[in-house]
CSV table of C-alpha atoms in Angstrom, one decimal:
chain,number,residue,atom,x,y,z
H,1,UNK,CA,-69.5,-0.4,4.1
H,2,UNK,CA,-71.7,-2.6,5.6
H,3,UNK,CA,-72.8,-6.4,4.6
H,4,UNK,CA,-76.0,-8.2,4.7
H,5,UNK,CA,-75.5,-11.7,4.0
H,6,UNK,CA,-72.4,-14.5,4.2
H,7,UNK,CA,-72.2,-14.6,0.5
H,8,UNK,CA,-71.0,-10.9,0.8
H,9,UNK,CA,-68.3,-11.5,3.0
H,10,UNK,CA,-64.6,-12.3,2.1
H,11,UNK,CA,-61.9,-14.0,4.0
H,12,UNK,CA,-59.5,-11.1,5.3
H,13,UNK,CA,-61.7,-8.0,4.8
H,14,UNK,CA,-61.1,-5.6,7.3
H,15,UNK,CA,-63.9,-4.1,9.3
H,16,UNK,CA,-64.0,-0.4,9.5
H,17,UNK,CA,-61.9,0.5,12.4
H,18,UNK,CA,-63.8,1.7,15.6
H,19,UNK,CA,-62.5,4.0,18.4
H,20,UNK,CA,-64.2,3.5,21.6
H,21,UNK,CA,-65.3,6.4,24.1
H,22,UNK,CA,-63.1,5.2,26.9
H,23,UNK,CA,-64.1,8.8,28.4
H,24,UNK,CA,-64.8,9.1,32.5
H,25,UNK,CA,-67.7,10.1,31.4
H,26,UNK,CA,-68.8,7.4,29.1
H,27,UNK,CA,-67.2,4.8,31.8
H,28,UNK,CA,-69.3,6.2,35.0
H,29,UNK,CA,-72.7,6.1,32.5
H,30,UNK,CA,-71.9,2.1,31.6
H,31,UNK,CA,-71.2,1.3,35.0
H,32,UNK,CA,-73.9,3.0,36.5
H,33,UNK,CA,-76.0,1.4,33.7
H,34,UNK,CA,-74.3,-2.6,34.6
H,35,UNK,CA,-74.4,-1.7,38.3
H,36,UNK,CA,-70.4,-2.3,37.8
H,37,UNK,CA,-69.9,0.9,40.0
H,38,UNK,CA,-66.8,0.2,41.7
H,39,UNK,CA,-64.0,3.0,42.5
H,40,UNK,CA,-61.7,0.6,40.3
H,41,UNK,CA,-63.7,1.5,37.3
H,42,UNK,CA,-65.2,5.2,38.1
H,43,UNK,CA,-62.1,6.8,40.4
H,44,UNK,CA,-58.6,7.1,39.0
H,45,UNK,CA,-57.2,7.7,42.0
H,46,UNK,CA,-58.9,4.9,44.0
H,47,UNK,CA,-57.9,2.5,41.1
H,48,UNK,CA,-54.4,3.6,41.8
H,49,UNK,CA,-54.7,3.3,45.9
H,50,UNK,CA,-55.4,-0.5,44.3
H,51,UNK,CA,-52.1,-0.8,42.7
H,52,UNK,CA,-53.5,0.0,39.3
H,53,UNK,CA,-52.4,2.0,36.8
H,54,UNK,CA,-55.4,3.8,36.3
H,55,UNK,CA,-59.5,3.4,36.5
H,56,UNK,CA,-59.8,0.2,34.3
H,57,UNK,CA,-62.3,0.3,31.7
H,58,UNK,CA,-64.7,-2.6,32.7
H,59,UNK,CA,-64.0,-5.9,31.0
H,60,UNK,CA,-67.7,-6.4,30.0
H,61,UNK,CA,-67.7,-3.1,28.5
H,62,UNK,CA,-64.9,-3.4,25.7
H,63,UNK,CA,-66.2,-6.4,24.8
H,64,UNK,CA,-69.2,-4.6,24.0
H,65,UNK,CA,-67.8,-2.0,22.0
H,66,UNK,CA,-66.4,-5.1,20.1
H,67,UNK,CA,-70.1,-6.2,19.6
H,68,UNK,CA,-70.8,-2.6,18.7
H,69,UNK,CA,-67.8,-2.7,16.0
H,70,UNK,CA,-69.6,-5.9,14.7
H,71,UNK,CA,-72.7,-5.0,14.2
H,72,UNK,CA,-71.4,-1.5,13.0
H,73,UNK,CA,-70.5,-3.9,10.0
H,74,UNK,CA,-72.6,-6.1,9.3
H,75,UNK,CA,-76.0,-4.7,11.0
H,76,UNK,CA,-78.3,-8.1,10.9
H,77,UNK,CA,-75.5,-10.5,12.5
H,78,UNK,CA,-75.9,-12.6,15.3
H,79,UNK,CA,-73.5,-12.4,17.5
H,80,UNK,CA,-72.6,-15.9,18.7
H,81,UNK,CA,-69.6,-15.7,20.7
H,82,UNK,CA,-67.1,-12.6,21.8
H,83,UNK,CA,-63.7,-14.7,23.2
H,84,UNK,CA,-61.4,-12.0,24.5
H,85,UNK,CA,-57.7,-12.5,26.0
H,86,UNK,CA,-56.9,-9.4,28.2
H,87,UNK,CA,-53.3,-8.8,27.8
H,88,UNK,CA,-52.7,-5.5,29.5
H,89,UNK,CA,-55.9,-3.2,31.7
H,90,UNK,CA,-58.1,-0.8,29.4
H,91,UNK,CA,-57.4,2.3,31.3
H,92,UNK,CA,-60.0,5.0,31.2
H,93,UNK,CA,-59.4,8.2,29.0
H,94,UNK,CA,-56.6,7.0,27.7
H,95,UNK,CA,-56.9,6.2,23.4
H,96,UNK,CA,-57.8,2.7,22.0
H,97,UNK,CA,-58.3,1.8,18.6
H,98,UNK,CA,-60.2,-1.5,17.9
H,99,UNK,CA,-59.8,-3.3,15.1
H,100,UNK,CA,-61.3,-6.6,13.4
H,101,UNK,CA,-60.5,-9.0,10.5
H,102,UNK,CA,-62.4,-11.9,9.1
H,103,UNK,CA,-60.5,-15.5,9.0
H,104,UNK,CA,-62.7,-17.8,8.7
H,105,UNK,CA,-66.1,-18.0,6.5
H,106,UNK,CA,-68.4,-21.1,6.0
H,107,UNK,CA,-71.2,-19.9,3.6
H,108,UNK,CA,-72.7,-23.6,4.6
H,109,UNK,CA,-73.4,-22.9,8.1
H,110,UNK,CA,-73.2,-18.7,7.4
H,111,UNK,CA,-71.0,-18.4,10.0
H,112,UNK,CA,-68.0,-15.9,10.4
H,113,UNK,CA,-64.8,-15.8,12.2
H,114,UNK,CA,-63.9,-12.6,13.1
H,115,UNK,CA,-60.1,-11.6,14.7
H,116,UNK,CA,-60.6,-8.8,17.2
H,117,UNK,CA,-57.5,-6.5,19.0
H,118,UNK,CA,-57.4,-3.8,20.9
H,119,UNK,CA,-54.4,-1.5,20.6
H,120,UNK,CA,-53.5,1.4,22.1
H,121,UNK,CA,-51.7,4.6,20.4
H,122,UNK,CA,-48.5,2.3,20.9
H,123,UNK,CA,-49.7,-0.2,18.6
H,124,UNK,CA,-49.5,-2.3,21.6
H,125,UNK,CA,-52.4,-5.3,21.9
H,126,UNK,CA,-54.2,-5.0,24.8
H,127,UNK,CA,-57.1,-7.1,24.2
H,128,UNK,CA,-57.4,-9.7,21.3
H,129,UNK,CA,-59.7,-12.6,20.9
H,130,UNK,CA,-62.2,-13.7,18.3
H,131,UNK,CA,-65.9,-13.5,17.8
H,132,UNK,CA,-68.3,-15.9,16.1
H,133,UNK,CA,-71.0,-14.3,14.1
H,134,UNK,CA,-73.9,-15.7,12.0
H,135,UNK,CA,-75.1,-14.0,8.8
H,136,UNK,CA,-78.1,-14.7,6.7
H,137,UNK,CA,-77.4,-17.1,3.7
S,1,UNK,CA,-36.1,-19.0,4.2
S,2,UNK,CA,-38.0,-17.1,6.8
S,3,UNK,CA,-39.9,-18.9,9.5
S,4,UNK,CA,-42.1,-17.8,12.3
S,5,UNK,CA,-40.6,-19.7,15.2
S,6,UNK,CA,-43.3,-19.0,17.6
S,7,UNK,CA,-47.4,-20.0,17.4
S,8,UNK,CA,-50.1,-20.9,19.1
S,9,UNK,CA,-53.2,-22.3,17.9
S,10,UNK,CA,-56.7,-23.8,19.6
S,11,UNK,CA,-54.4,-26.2,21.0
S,12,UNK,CA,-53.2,-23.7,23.6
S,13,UNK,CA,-55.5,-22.9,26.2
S,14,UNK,CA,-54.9,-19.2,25.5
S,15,UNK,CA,-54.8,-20.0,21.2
S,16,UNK,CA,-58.1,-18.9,19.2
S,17,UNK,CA,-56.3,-19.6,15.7
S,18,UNK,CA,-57.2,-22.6,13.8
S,19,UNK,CA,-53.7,-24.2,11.8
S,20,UNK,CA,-55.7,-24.3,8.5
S,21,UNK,CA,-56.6,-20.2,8.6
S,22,UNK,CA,-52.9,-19.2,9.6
S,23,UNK,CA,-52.3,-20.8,6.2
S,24,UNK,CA,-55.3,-19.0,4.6
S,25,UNK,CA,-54.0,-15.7,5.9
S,26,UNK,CA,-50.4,-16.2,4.6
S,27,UNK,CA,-51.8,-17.1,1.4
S,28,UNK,CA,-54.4,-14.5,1.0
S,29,UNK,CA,-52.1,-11.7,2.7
S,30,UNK,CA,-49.2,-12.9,0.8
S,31,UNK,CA,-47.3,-12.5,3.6
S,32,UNK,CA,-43.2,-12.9,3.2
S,33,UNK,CA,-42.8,-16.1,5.3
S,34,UNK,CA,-42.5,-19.5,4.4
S,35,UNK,CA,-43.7,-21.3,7.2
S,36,UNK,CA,-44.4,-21.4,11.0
S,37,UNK,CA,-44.0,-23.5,14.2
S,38,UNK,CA,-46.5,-24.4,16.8
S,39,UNK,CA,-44.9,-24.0,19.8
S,40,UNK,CA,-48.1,-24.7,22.1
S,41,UNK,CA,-48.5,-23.9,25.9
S,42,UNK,CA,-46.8,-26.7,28.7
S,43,UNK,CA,-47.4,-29.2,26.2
S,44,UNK,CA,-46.3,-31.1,22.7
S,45,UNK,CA,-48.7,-31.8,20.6
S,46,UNK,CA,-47.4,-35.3,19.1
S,47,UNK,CA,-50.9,-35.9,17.4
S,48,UNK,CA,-51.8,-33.6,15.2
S,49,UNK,CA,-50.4,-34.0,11.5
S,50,UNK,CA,-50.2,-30.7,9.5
S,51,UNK,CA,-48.7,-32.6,6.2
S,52,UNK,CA,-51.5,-32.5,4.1
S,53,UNK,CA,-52.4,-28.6,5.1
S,54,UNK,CA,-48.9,-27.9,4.5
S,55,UNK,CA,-48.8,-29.4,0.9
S,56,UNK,CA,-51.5,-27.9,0.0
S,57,UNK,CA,-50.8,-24.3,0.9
S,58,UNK,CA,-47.2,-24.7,0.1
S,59,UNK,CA,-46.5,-23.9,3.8
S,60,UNK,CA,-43.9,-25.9,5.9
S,61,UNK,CA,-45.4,-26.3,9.6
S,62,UNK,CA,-43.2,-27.7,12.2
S,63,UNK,CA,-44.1,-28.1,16.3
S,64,UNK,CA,-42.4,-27.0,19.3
S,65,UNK,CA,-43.7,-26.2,22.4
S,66,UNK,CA,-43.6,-23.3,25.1
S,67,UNK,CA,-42.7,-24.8,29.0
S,68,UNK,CA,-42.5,-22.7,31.5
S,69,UNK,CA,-39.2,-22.2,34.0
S,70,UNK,CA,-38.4,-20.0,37.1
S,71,UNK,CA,-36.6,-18.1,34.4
S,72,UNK,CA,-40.0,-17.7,32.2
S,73,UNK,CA,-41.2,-19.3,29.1
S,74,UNK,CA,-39.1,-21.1,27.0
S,75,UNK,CA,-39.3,-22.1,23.4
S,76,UNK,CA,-38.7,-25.9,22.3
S,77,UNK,CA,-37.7,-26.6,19.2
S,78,UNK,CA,-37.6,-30.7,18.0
S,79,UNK,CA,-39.4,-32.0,20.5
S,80,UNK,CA,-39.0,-36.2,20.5
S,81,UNK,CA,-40.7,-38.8,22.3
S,82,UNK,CA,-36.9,-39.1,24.8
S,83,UNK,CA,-37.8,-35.9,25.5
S,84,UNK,CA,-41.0,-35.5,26.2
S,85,UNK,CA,-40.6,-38.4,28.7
S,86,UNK,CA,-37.2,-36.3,30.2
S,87,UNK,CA,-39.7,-33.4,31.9
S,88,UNK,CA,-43.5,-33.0,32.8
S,89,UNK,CA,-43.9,-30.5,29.9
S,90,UNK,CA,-47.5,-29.4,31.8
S,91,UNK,CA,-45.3,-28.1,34.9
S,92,UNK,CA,-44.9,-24.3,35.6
S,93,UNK,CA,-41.7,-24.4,37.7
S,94,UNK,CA,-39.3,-26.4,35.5
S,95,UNK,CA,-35.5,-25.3,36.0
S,96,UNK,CA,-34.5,-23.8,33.1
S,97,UNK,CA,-30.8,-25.1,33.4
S,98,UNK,CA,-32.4,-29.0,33.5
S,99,UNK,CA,-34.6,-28.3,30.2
S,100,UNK,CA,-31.7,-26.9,28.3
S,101,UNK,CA,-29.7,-30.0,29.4
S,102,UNK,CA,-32.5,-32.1,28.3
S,103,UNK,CA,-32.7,-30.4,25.1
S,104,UNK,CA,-29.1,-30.8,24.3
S,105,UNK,CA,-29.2,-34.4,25.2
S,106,UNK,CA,-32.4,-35.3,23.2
S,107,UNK,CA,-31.0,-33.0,20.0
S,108,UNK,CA,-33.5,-30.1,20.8
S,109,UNK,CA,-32.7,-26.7,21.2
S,110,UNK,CA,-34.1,-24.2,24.2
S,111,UNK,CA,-34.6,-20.8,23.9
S,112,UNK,CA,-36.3,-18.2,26.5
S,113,UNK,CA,-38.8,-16.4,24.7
S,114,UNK,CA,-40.1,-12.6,25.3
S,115,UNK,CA,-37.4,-12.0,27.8
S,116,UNK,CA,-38.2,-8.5,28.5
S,117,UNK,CA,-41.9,-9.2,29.5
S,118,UNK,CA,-42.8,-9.3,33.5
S,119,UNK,CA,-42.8,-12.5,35.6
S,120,UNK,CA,-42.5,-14.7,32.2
S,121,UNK,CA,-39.2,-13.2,30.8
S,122,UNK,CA,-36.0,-14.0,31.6
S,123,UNK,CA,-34.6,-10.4,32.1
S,124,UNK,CA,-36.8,-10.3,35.4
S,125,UNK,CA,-35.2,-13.3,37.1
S,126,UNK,CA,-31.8,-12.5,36.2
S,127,UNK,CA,-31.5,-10.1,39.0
S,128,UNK,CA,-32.5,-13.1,41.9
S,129,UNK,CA,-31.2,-15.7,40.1
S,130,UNK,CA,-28.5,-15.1,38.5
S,131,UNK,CA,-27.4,-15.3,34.7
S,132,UNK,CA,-28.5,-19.1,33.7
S,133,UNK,CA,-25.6,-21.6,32.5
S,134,UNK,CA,-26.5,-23.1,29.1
S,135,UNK,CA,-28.7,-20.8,27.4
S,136,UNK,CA,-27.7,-19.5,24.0
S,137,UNK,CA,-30.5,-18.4,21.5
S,138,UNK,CA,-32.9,-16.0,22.9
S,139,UNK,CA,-36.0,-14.6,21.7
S,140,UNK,CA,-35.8,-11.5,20.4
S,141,UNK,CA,-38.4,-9.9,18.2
S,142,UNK,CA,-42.1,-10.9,19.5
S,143,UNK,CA,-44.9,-10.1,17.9
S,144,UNK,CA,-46.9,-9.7,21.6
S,145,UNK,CA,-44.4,-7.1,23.2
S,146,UNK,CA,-45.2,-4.3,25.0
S,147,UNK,CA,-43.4,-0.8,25.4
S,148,UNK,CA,-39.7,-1.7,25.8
S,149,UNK,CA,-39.7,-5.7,26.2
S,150,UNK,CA,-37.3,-6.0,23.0
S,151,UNK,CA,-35.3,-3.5,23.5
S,152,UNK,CA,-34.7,-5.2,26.9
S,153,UNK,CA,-34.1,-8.3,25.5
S,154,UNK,CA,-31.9,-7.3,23.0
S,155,UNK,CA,-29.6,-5.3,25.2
S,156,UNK,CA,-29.7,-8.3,27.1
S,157,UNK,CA,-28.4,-10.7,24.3
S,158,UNK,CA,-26.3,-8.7,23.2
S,159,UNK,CA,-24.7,-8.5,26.8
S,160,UNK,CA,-24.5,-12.1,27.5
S,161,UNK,CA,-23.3,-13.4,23.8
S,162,UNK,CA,-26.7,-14.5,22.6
S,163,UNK,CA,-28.0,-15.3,19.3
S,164,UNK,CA,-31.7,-13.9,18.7
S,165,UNK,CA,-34.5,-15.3,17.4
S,166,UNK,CA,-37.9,-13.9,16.4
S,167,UNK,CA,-41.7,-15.1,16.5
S,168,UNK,CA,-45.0,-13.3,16.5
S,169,UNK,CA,-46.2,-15.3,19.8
S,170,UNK,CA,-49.4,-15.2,17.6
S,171,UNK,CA,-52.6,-16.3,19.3
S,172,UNK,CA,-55.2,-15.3,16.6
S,173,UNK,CA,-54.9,-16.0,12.8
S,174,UNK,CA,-54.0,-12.3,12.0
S,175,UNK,CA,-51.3,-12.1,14.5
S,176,UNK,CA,-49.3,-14.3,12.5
S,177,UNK,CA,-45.9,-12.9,10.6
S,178,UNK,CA,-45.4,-10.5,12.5
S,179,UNK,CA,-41.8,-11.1,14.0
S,180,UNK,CA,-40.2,-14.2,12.2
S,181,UNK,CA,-36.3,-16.0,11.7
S,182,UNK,CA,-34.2,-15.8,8.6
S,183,UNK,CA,-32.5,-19.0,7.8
S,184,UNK,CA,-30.1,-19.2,4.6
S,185,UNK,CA,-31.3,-22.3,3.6
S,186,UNK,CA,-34.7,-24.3,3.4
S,187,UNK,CA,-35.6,-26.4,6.3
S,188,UNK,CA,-38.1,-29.2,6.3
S,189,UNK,CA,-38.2,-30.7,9.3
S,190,UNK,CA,-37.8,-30.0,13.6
S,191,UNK,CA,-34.4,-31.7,13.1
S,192,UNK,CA,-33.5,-29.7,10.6
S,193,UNK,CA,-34.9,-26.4,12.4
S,194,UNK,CA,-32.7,-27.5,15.5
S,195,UNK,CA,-29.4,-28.0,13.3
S,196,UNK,CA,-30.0,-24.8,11.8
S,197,UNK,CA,-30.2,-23.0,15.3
S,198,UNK,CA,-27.4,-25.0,16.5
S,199,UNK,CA,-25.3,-23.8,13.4
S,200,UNK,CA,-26.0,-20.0,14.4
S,201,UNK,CA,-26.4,-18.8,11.0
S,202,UNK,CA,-30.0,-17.0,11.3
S,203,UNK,CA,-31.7,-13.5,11.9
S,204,UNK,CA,-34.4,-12.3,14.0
S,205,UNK,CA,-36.7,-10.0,11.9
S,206,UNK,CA,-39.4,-8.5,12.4
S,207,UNK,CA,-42.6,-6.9,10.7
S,208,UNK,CA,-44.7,-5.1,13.6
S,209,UNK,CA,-45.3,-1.2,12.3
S,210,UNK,CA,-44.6,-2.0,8.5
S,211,UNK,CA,-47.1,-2.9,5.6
S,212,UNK,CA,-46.7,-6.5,4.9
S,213,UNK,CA,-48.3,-8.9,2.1
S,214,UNK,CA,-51.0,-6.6,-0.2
């Protein structure tokens, strides 16, 4: 389901969950595409010569499968702000599930607060933070 | 009564909750605590006055803080003006042995939170540092943990004779709830919150992986 304007929008609706492509594949395109092509982010193996745990999905990229989740929802929002704590490295081809909440809505100004976390098949957060969205009145 | 001892909002460099919507979301989620305490980073926020949020959601919200220690992050509960002026809450290398003294002078109570986690947990320093003297409530459910980090600090606690606590170490409003403390009677106050610890009669609890509220 998808809203148009603030007056549509509830304090504590869920937003249809979103599982990101965190595929090689889909990785080495975005990077290419950012010029973000670093071994880190395209080479397990070089990440792991690095003391990683694994090629890290780039930062700028989950928060723009956050944005994606957003607009996923409500299609004519503008995005104001994506604030993201990264708990724990993204790692590439592993399973994320991203998932977002509203908690806070002023139908003055028509802007929403969105919560935002990234958890992995654990249930562990990896990523949380909060976005700032403006909807038509 | 079931509080969540452990909160951070916009106050905390790391917080993104605002006080008002982790009442919203109790409220709205119906969620089975009765209150919270912001226990915000290196600091104690002696300003900010929650009393008429907390009347009007029904709510009780007390403060705390988190300081940090060579043994990790530790949670402080009934922070006073003595203490404040004891220890430079914004340091990152307090000894945890001189906070826990402070605390017990001062009527506050210390307690290391997410033990099992890397570099800010307590388990991790044991091993260089030995087993601290003073320290008897531990954290034991958080709501942040990751992979085995309870099960480490609960093996740990129940090793060394300590009681647990639990928080959700929320940092956005929908984190909130999610581990809490079980008190058998109602508590209104940070002096009250300490006497209840120091009396020992609580539970650690914790909701992660179950429905909660509607």
């Amino acid at each position: 389901m998808t809203v148009g304007k603030i007056t549509e929008v509830e304090f504590g609706v869920e937003l249809p969950a979103f599982d990101p492509d965190t595929s090689m594949t889909n990785v080495r395109r975005f990077a290419k595409a950012a010029n973000w092509m670093g071994p880190r982010f395209t080479d397990h193996e070089a990440a792991r010569k690095e003391g990683l745990p694994g090629a890290l999905v780039p930062g700028i990229m989950s928060q723009g499968f956050l944005a994606a989740m957003i607009h996923r929802w409500a299609p004519d929002a503008q995005i104001e702000v994506v604030d993201t704590v990264f708990r724990a490295p993204v790692i590439v081809d592993e399973s994320y599930h991203i998932t977002g909440v509203v908690t806070d809505v002023d139908e003055e100004t028509g802007k929403v607060e969105i919560d935002l976390t990234v958890t992995n098949d654990a249930g562990e957060t990896r990523v949380f933070g909060t976005a700032t969205v403006r909807l038509p009145r | 009564m079931i509080l969540d001892l452990h909160t951070h909002s916009i106050k905390s460099d790391d917080g993104r909750a605002k006080v008002v919507n982790y009442c919203q979301w109790i409220r709205t989620k119906n969620l089975p605590i009765d209150g919270f305490v912001l226990t915000e980073h290196r600091q104690f926020d002696g300003e900010s006055d929650y009393s008429t949020l907390a009347r009007q959601f029904g709510i009780t919200i007390l403060k705390g803080s988190e300081v940090e220690t060579e043994y990790g992050h530790v949670l402080v509960f009934n922070v006073t003006a003595p203490l404040v002026a004891e220890f430079d809450f914004a340091r990152i290398d307090l000894s945890l042995v001189r906070v826990i003294e402070a605390c017990e002078k001062h009527g506050a109570v210390a307690a290391p939170c997410h033990p099992g986690r890397k570099r800010v947990g307590m388990c991790a320093h044991i091993e260089n540092l030995g087993v601290p003297k003073g320290v008897k409530i531990v954290e034991i459910y958080n709501g942040g943990s990751r992979g085995d980090e309870d099960d480490q600090a609960r093996a740990m606690a129940e090793r060394e004779g300590y009681l647990g606590i639990g928080g959700s170490d929320s940092h956005i409003v929908s984190h909130v709830g999610r581990c809490a403390t079980r008190f058998p009677a109602p508590i209104g106050s940070e002096a009250e919150l300490a006497d209840a610890l120091r009396a020992g009669n609580f539970e650690a609890i914790t909701y992660r992986n179950q429905a909660v509220g509607d």
